[in-house]
Tab-separated table of C-alpha atoms and ligand atoms in Angstrom:
chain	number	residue	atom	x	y	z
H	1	UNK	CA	-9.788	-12.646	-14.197
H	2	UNK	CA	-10.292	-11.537	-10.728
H	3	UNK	CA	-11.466	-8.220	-10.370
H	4	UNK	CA	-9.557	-5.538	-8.674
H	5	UNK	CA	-11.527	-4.165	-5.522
H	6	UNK	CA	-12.526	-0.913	-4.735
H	7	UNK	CA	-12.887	-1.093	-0.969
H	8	UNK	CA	-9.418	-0.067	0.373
H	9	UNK	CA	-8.112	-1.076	4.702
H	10	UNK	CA	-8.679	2.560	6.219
H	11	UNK	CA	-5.047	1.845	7.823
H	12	UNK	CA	-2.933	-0.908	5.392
H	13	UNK	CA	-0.489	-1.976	8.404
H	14	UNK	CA	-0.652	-5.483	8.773
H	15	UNK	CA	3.423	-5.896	9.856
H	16	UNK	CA	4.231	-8.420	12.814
H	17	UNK	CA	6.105	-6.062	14.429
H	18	UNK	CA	6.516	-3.044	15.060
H	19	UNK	CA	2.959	-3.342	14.594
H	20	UNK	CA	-0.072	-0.748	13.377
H	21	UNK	CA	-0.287	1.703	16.543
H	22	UNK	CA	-3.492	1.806	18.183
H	23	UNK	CA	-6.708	3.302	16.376
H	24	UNK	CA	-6.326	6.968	16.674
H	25	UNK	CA	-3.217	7.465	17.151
H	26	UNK	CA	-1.388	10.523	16.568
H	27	UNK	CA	1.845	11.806	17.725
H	28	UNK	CA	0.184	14.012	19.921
H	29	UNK	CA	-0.329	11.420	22.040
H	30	UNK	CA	3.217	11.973	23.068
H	31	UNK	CA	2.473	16.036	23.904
H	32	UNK	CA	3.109	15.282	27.615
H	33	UNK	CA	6.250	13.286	27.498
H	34	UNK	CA	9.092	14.204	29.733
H	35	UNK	CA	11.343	14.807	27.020
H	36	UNK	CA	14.507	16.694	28.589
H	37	UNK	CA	14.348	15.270	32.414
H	38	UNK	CA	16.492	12.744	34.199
H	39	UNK	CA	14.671	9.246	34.130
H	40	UNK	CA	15.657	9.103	37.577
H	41	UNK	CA	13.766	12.262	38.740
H	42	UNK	CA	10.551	11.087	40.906
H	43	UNK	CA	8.035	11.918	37.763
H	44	UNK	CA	9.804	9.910	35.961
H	45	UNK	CA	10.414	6.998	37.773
H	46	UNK	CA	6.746	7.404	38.270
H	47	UNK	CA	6.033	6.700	34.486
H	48	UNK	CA	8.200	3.848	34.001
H	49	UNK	CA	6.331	2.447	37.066
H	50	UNK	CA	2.859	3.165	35.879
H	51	UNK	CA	3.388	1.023	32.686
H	52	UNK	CA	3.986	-1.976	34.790
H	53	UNK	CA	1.339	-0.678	37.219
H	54	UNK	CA	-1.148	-0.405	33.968
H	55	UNK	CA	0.211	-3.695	32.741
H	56	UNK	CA	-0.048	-5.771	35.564
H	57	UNK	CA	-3.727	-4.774	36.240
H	58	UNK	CA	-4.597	-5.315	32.579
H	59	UNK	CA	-2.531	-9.055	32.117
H	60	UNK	CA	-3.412	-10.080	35.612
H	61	UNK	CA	-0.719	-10.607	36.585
H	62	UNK	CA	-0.143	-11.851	40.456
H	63	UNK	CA	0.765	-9.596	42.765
H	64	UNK	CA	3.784	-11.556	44.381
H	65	UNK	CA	5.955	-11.296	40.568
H	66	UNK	CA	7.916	-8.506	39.807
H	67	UNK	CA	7.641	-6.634	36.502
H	68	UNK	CA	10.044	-4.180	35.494
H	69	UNK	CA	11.252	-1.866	32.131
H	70	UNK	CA	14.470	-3.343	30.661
H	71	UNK	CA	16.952	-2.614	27.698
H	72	UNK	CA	16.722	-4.187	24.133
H	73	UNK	CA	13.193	-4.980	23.300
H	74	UNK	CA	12.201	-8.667	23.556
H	75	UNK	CA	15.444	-10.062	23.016
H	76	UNK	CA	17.004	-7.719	25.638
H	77	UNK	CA	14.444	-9.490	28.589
H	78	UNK	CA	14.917	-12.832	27.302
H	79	UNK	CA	18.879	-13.307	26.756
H	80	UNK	CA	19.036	-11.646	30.558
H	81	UNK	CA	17.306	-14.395	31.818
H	82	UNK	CA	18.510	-17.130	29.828
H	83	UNK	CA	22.175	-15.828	30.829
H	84	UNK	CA	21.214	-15.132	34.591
H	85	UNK	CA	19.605	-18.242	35.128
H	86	UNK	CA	20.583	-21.599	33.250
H	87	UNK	CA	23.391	-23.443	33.960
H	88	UNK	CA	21.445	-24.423	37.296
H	89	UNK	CA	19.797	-27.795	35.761
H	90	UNK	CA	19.211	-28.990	32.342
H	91	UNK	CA	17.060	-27.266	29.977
H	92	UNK	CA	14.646	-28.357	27.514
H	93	UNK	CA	14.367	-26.150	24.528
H	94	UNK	CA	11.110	-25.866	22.396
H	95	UNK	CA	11.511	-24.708	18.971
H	96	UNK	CA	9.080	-24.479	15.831
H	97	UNK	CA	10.190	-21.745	14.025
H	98	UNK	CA	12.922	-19.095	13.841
H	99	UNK	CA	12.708	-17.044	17.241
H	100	UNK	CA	12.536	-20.498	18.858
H	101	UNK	CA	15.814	-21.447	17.276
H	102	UNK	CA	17.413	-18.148	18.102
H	103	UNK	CA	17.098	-19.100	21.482
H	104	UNK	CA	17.988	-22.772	20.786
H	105	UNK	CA	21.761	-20.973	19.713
H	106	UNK	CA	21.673	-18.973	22.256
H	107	UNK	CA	22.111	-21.978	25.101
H	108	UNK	CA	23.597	-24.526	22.987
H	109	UNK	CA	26.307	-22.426	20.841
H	110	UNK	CA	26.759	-19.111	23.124
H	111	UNK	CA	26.670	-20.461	26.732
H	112	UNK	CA	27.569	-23.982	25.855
H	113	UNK	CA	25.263	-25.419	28.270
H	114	UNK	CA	25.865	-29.967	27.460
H	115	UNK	CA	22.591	-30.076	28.898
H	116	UNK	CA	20.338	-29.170	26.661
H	117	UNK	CA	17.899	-31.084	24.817
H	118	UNK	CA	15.941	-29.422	21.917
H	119	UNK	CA	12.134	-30.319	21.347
H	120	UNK	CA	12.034	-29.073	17.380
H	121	UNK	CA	8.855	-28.987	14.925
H	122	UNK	CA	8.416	-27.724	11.474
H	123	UNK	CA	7.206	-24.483	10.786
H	124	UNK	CA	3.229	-25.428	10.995
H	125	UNK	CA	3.651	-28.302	13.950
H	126	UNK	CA	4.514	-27.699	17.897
H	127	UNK	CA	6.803	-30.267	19.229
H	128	UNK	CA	5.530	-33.304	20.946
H	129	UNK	CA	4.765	-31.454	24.382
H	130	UNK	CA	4.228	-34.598	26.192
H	131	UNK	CA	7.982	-34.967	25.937
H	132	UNK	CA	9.013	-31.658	27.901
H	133	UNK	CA	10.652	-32.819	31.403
H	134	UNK	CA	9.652	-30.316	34.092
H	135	UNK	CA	12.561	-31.288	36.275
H	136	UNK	CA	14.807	-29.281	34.055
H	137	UNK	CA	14.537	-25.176	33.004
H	138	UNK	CA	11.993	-24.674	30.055
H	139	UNK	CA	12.392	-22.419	27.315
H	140	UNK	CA	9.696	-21.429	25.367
H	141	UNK	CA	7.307	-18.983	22.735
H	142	UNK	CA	4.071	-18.772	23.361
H	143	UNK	CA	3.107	-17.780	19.714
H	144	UNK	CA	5.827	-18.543	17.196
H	145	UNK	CA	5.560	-15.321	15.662
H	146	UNK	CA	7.053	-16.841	11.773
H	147	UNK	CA	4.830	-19.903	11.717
H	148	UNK	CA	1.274	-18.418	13.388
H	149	UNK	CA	1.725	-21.623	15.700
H	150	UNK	CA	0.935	-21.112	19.672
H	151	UNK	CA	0.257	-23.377	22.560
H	152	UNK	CA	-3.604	-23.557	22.920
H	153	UNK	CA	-3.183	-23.147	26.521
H	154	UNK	CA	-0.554	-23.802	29.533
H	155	UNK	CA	-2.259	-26.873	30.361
H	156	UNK	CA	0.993	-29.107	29.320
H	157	UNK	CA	2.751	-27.437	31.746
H	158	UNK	CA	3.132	-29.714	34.967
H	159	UNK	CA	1.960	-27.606	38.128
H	160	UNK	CA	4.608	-28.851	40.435
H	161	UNK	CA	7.729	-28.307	38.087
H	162	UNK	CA	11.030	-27.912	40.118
H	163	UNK	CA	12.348	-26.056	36.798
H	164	UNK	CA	11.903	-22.537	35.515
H	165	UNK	CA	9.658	-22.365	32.278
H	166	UNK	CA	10.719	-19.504	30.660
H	167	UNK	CA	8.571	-17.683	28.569
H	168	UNK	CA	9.034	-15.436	25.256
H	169	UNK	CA	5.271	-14.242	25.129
H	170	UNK	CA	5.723	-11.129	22.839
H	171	UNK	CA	3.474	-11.633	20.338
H	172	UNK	CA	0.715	-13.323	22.770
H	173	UNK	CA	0.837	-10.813	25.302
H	174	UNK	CA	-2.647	-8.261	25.222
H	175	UNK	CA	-4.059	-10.688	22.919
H	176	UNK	CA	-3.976	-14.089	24.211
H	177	UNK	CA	-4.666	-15.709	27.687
H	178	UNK	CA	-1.628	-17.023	29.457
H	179	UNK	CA	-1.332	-19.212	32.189
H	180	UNK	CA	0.398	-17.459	34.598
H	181	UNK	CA	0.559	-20.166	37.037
H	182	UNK	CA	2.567	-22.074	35.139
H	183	UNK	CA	5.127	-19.647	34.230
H	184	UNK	CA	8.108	-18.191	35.861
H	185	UNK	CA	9.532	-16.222	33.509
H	186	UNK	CA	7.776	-14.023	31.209
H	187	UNK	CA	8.991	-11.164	28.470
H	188	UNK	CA	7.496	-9.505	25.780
H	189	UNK	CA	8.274	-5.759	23.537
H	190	UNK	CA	5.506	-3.318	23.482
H	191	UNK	CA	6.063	-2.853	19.780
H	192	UNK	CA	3.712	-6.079	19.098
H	193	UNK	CA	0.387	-6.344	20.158
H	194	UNK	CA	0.189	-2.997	21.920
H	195	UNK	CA	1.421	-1.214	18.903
H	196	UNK	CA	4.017	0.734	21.150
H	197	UNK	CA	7.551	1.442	20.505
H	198	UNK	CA	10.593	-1.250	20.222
H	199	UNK	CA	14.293	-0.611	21.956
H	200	UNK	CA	12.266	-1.782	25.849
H	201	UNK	CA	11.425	-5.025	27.047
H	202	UNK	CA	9.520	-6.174	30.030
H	203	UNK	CA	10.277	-8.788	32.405
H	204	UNK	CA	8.213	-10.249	34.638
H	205	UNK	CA	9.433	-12.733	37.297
H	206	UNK	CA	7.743	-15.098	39.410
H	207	UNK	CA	8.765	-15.804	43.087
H	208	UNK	CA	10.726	-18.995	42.233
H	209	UNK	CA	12.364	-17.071	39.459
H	210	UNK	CA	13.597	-14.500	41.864
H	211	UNK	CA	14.819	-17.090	44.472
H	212	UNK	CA	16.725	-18.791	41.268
H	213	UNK	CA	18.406	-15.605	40.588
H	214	UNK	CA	19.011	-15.091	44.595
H	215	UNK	CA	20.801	-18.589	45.103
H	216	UNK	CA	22.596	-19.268	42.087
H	217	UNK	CA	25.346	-17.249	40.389
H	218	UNK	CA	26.129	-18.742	36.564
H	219	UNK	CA	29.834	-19.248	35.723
H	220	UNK	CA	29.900	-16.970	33.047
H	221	UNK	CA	30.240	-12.737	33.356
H	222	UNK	CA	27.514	-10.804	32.865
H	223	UNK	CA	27.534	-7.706	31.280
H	224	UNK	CA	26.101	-4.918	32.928
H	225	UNK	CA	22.846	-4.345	31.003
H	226	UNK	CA	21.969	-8.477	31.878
H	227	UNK	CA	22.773	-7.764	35.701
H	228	UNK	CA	19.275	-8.334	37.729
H	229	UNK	CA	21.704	-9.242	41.597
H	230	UNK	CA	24.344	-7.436	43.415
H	231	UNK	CA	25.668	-9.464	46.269
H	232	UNK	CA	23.062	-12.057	45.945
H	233	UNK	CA	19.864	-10.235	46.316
H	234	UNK	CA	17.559	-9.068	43.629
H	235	UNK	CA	18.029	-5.293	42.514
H	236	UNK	CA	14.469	-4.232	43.430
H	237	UNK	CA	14.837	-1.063	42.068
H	238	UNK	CA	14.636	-2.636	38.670
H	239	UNK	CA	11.358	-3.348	39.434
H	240	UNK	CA	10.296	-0.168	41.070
H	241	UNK	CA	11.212	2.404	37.704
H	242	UNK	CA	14.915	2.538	38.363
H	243	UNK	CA	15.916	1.073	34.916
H	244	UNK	CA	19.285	-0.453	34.565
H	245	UNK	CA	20.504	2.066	32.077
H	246	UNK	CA	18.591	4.936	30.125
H	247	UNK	CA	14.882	4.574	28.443
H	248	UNK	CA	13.835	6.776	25.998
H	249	UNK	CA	10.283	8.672	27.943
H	250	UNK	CA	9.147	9.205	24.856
H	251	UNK	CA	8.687	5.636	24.442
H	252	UNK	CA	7.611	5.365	27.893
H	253	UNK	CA	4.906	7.913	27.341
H	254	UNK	CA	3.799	6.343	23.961
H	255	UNK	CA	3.281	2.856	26.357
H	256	UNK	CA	0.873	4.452	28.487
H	257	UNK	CA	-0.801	5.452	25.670
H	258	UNK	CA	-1.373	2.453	24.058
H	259	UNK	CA	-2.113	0.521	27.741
H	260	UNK	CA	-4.685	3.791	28.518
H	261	UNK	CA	-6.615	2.387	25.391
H	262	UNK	CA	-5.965	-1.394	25.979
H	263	UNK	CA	-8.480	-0.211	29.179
H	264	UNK	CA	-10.579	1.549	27.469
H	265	UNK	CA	-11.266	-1.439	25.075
H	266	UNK	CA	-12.353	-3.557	27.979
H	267	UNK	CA	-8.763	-4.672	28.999
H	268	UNK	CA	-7.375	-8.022	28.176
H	269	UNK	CA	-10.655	-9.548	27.293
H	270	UNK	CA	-11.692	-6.902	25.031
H	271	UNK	CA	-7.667	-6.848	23.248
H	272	UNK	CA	-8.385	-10.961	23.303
H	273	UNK	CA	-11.467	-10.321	21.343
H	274	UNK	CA	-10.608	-7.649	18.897
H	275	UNK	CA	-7.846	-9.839	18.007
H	276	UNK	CA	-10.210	-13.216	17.609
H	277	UNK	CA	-12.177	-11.847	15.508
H	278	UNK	CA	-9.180	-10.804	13.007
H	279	UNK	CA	-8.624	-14.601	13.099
H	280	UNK	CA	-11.823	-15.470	12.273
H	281	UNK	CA	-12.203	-12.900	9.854
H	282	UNK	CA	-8.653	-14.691	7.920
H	283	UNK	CA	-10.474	-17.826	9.249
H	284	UNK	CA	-13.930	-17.119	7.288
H	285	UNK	CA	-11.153	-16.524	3.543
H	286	UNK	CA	-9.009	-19.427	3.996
H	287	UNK	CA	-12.155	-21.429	4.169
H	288	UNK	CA	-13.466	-20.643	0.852
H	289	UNK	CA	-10.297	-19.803	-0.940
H	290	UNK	CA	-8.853	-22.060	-3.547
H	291	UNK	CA	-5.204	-21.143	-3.334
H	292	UNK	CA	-4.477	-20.231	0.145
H	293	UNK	CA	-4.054	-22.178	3.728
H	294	UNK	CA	-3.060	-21.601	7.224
H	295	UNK	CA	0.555	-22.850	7.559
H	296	UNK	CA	-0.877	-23.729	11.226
H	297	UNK	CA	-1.913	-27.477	10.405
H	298	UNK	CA	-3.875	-27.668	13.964
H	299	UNK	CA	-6.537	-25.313	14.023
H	300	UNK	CA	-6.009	-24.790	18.119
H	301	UNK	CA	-2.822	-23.259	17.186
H	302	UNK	CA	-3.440	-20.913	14.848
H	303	UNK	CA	-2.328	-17.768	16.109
H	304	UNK	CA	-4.458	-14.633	16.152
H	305	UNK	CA	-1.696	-12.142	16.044
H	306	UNK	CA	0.717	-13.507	13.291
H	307	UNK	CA	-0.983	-15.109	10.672
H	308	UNK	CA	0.577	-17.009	8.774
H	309	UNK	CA	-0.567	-18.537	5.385
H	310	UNK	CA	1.010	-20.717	2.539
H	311	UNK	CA	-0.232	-21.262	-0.875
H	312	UNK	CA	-2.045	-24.805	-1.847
H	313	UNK	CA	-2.798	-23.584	-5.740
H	314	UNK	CA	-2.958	-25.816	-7.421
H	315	UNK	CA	-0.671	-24.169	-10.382
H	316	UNK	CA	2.015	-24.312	-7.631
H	317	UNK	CA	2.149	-28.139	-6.830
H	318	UNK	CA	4.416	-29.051	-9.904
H	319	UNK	CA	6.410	-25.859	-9.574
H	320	UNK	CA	9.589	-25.114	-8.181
H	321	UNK	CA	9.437	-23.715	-4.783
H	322	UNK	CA	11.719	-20.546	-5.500
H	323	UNK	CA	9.128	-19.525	-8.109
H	324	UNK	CA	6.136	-19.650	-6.176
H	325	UNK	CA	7.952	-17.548	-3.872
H	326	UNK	CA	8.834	-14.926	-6.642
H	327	UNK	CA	5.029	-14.571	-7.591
H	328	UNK	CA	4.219	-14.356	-3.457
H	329	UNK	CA	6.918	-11.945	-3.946
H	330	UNK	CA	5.237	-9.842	-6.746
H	331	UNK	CA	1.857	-10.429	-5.224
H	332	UNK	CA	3.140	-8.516	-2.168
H	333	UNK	CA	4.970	-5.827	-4.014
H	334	UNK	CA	1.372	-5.019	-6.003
H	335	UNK	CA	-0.081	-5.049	-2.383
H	336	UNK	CA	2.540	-2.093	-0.795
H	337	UNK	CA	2.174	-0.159	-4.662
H	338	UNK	CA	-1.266	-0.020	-4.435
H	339	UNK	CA	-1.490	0.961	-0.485
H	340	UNK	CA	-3.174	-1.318	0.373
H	341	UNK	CA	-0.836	-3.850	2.752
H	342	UNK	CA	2.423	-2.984	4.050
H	343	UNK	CA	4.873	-5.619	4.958
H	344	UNK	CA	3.089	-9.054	4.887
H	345	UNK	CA	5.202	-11.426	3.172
H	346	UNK	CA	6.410	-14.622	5.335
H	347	UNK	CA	9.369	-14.264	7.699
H	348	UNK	CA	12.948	-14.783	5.555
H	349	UNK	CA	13.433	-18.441	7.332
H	350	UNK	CA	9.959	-19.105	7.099
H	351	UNK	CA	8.468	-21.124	4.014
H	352	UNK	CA	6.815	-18.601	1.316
H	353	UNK	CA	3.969	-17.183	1.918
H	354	UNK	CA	1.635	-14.142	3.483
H	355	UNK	CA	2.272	-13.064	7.326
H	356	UNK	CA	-0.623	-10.713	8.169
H	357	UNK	CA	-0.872	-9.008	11.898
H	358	UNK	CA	-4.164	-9.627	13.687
H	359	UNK	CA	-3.461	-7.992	17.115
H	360	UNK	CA	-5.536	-6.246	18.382
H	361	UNK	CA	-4.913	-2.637	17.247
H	362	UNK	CA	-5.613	-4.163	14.133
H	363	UNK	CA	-9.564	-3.372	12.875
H	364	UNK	CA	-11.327	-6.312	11.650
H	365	UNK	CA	-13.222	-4.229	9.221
H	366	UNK	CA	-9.487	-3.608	8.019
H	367	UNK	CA	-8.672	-7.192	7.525
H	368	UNK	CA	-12.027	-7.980	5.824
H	369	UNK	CA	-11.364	-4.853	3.378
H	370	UNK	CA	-7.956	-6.582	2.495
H	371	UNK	CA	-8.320	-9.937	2.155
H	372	UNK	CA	-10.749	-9.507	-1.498
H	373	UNK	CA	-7.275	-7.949	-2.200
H	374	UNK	CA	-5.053	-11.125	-1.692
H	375	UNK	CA	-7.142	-13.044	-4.435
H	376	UNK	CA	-6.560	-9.882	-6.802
H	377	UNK	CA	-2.933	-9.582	-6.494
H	378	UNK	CA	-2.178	-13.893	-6.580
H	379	UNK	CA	-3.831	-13.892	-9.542
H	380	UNK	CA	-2.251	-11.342	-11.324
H	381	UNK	CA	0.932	-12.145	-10.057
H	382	UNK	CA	0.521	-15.997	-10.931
H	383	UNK	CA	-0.756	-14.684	-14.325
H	384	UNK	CA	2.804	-12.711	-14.676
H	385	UNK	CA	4.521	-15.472	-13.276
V	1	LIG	C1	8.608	-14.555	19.364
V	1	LIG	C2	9.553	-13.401	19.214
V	1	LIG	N1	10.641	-13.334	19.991
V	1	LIG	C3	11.503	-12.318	19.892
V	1	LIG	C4	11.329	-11.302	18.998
V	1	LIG	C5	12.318	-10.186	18.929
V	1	LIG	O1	11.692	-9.061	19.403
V	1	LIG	P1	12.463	-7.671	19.543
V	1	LIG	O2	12.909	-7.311	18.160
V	1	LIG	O3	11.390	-6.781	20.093
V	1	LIG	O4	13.596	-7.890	20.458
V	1	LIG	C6	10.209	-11.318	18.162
V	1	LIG	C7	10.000	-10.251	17.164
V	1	LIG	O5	9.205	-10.345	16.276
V	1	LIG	C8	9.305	-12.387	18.280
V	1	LIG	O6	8.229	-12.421	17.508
């Protein structure tokens, strides 16, 4: 028998997105909003413009790219691109688990584009990234949010590319270092790692992802919530707090928020760290536990954001994979009865398993309170099972 803990997480959100707001957080925090107003009166504009203002300082990032507020979340910034900008060269697609793949349909089955070629893994593996051909566009995730898998680093990424690499960094943005140098394209949510609110994404654009958009006009119609040109030149107002259509500024004002404590954390190193050490506080379990892995094979990939495990018990090998699922299933259902972890089973496409949040407005002490908790609820629901 393993005995049920006392110690409860302070705060039992551990969901990959929207994600556990910041420490502190109340809705007060939204007191000063500019509920009511235009979003194109000057304060506002001013708003929208100091979240990329506060997120460029924070990320880094240089000062010739653009960064701007767009409509739908993640997927909003990333289909924009993908449908303002391919069709200009080939494209290699890397996928290794299901947002990956959502973009791989995207190209190949929505815009058609013949050439395409699709660098695939398993959820656990990357893709061979030797193979990627920087004369054509690159699509990419940073952190494969359903598999915890992310590129260690941008060095595979050739410094003289004459494609785009396009990058969906939304659940390795504020807690992982990227390369910036090596990408052109970059888009993330604030309802990951910052803990913010989902319906906006941001964009950010490098020079030679701005001259792409200048000089080359795809075949297809855009919509007007994907339109980034009129007449051939970049609608700079886009990235100056004009937003193509309406924002919510409560939203807005829940960003600043969150990026207000990002700095008072110590900024991207100190959301880097505070995230690290949720890994290596999952890190420290998996080592000594007897039924659980990372599904991350390559320890330089594990994420430290979405992490994701799979269970090597040894009651499961001869079993049939459905019903190790249905006791993860039950295991996670005795989690969210007792309070003590919401919303941490695997990803639907992703094999069974736990998916537990690590960013960094996630407390370690939180993590460390839950994980004595896993062991209690497998082995009750392996001893129902
Ligand atoms: C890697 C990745 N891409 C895209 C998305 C979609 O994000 P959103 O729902 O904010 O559009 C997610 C959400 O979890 C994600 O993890």
């Amino acid at each position: 028998m393993t005995a049920k803990p006392t110690l409860r997480p302070r705060r039992p959100f551990f969901s990959s997105g929207p994600c556990a707001k910041r420490p502190g957080w109340t809705p007060s925090a939204l007191d000063d909003a500019l509920v009511g107003r235009s979003h194109r009166c000057a304060p506002a504009k001013a708003r929208i413009q100091e979240v990329s203002d506060r997120s460029r300082a924070i990320l880094g990032i240089p000062a010739d790219w653009r960064l701007g507020l767009v409509p739908a979340s993640d997927t909003g910034a990333v289909e924009m691109i993908l449908w303002s900008v391919l069709g200009a060269r080939g494209v290699d697609l890397l996928a290794w688990e299901s947002f990956g793949s959502g973009w791989v349909t995207d190209v190949a089955k929505q815009l058609r584009l013949d050439d395409h070629r699709v660098l695939e893994a398993d959820y656990g593996e990357l893709p061979d990234l030797g193979r990627v051909d920087f004369a054509r566009d690159v699509v990419f995730t940073w952190n494969g949010t359903t598999s915890g898998v992310r590129v260690p680093d941008g060095d595979w990424i050739a410094s003289d590319r004459e494609g785009l690499t396009v990058c969906d960094a939304t659940s390795a943005v504020f807690a992982m270092e990227l390369a910036w140098d090596k990408l052109d394209v970059v888009t993330w949510s604030w309802q990951k790692v910052l803990g913010g609110e989902a319906a906006h994404g941001m964009l950010a654009l490098s020079p030679r992802a701005v001259e792409r958009l200048e000089s080359y006009t795809p075949p297809w119609p855009l919509p007007k919530i994907f339109r980034l040109t009129k007449g051939g030149r970049l609608l700079e107002s886009v990235f100056e707090g004009s937003t193509i259509n309406t924002p919510s500024m409560l939203c807005v004002e829940d960003a600043l928020d969150a990026l207000r404590w990002a700095e008072s954390v110590g900024g991207l190193a100190g959301l880097v760290r505070r995230s690290e050490a949720n890994l290596e506080a999952v890190d420290r379990w998996v080592a000594s536990s007897e039924w659980a892995d990372f599904l991350a094979r390559v320890p330089e990939t594990r994420s430290c954001t979405s992490m994701c495990l799979r269970v090597t018990d040894p009651w499961a090998q001869g079993r049939d994979a459905a019903d190790v699922a249905v006791a993860v299933k039950q295991g996670v259902k005795r989690l969210e009865t007792e309070g003590v972890a919401f919303d941490i089973g695997s990803y639907r496409d992703a094999p069974p398993g736990l998916r537990l949040w690590g960013g960094a407005t996630v407390e370690s002490s939180d993590l460390d309170a839950l994980l004595p908790w896993l062991d209690w609820a497998w082995a009750e629901a392996k001893g129902g099972s």
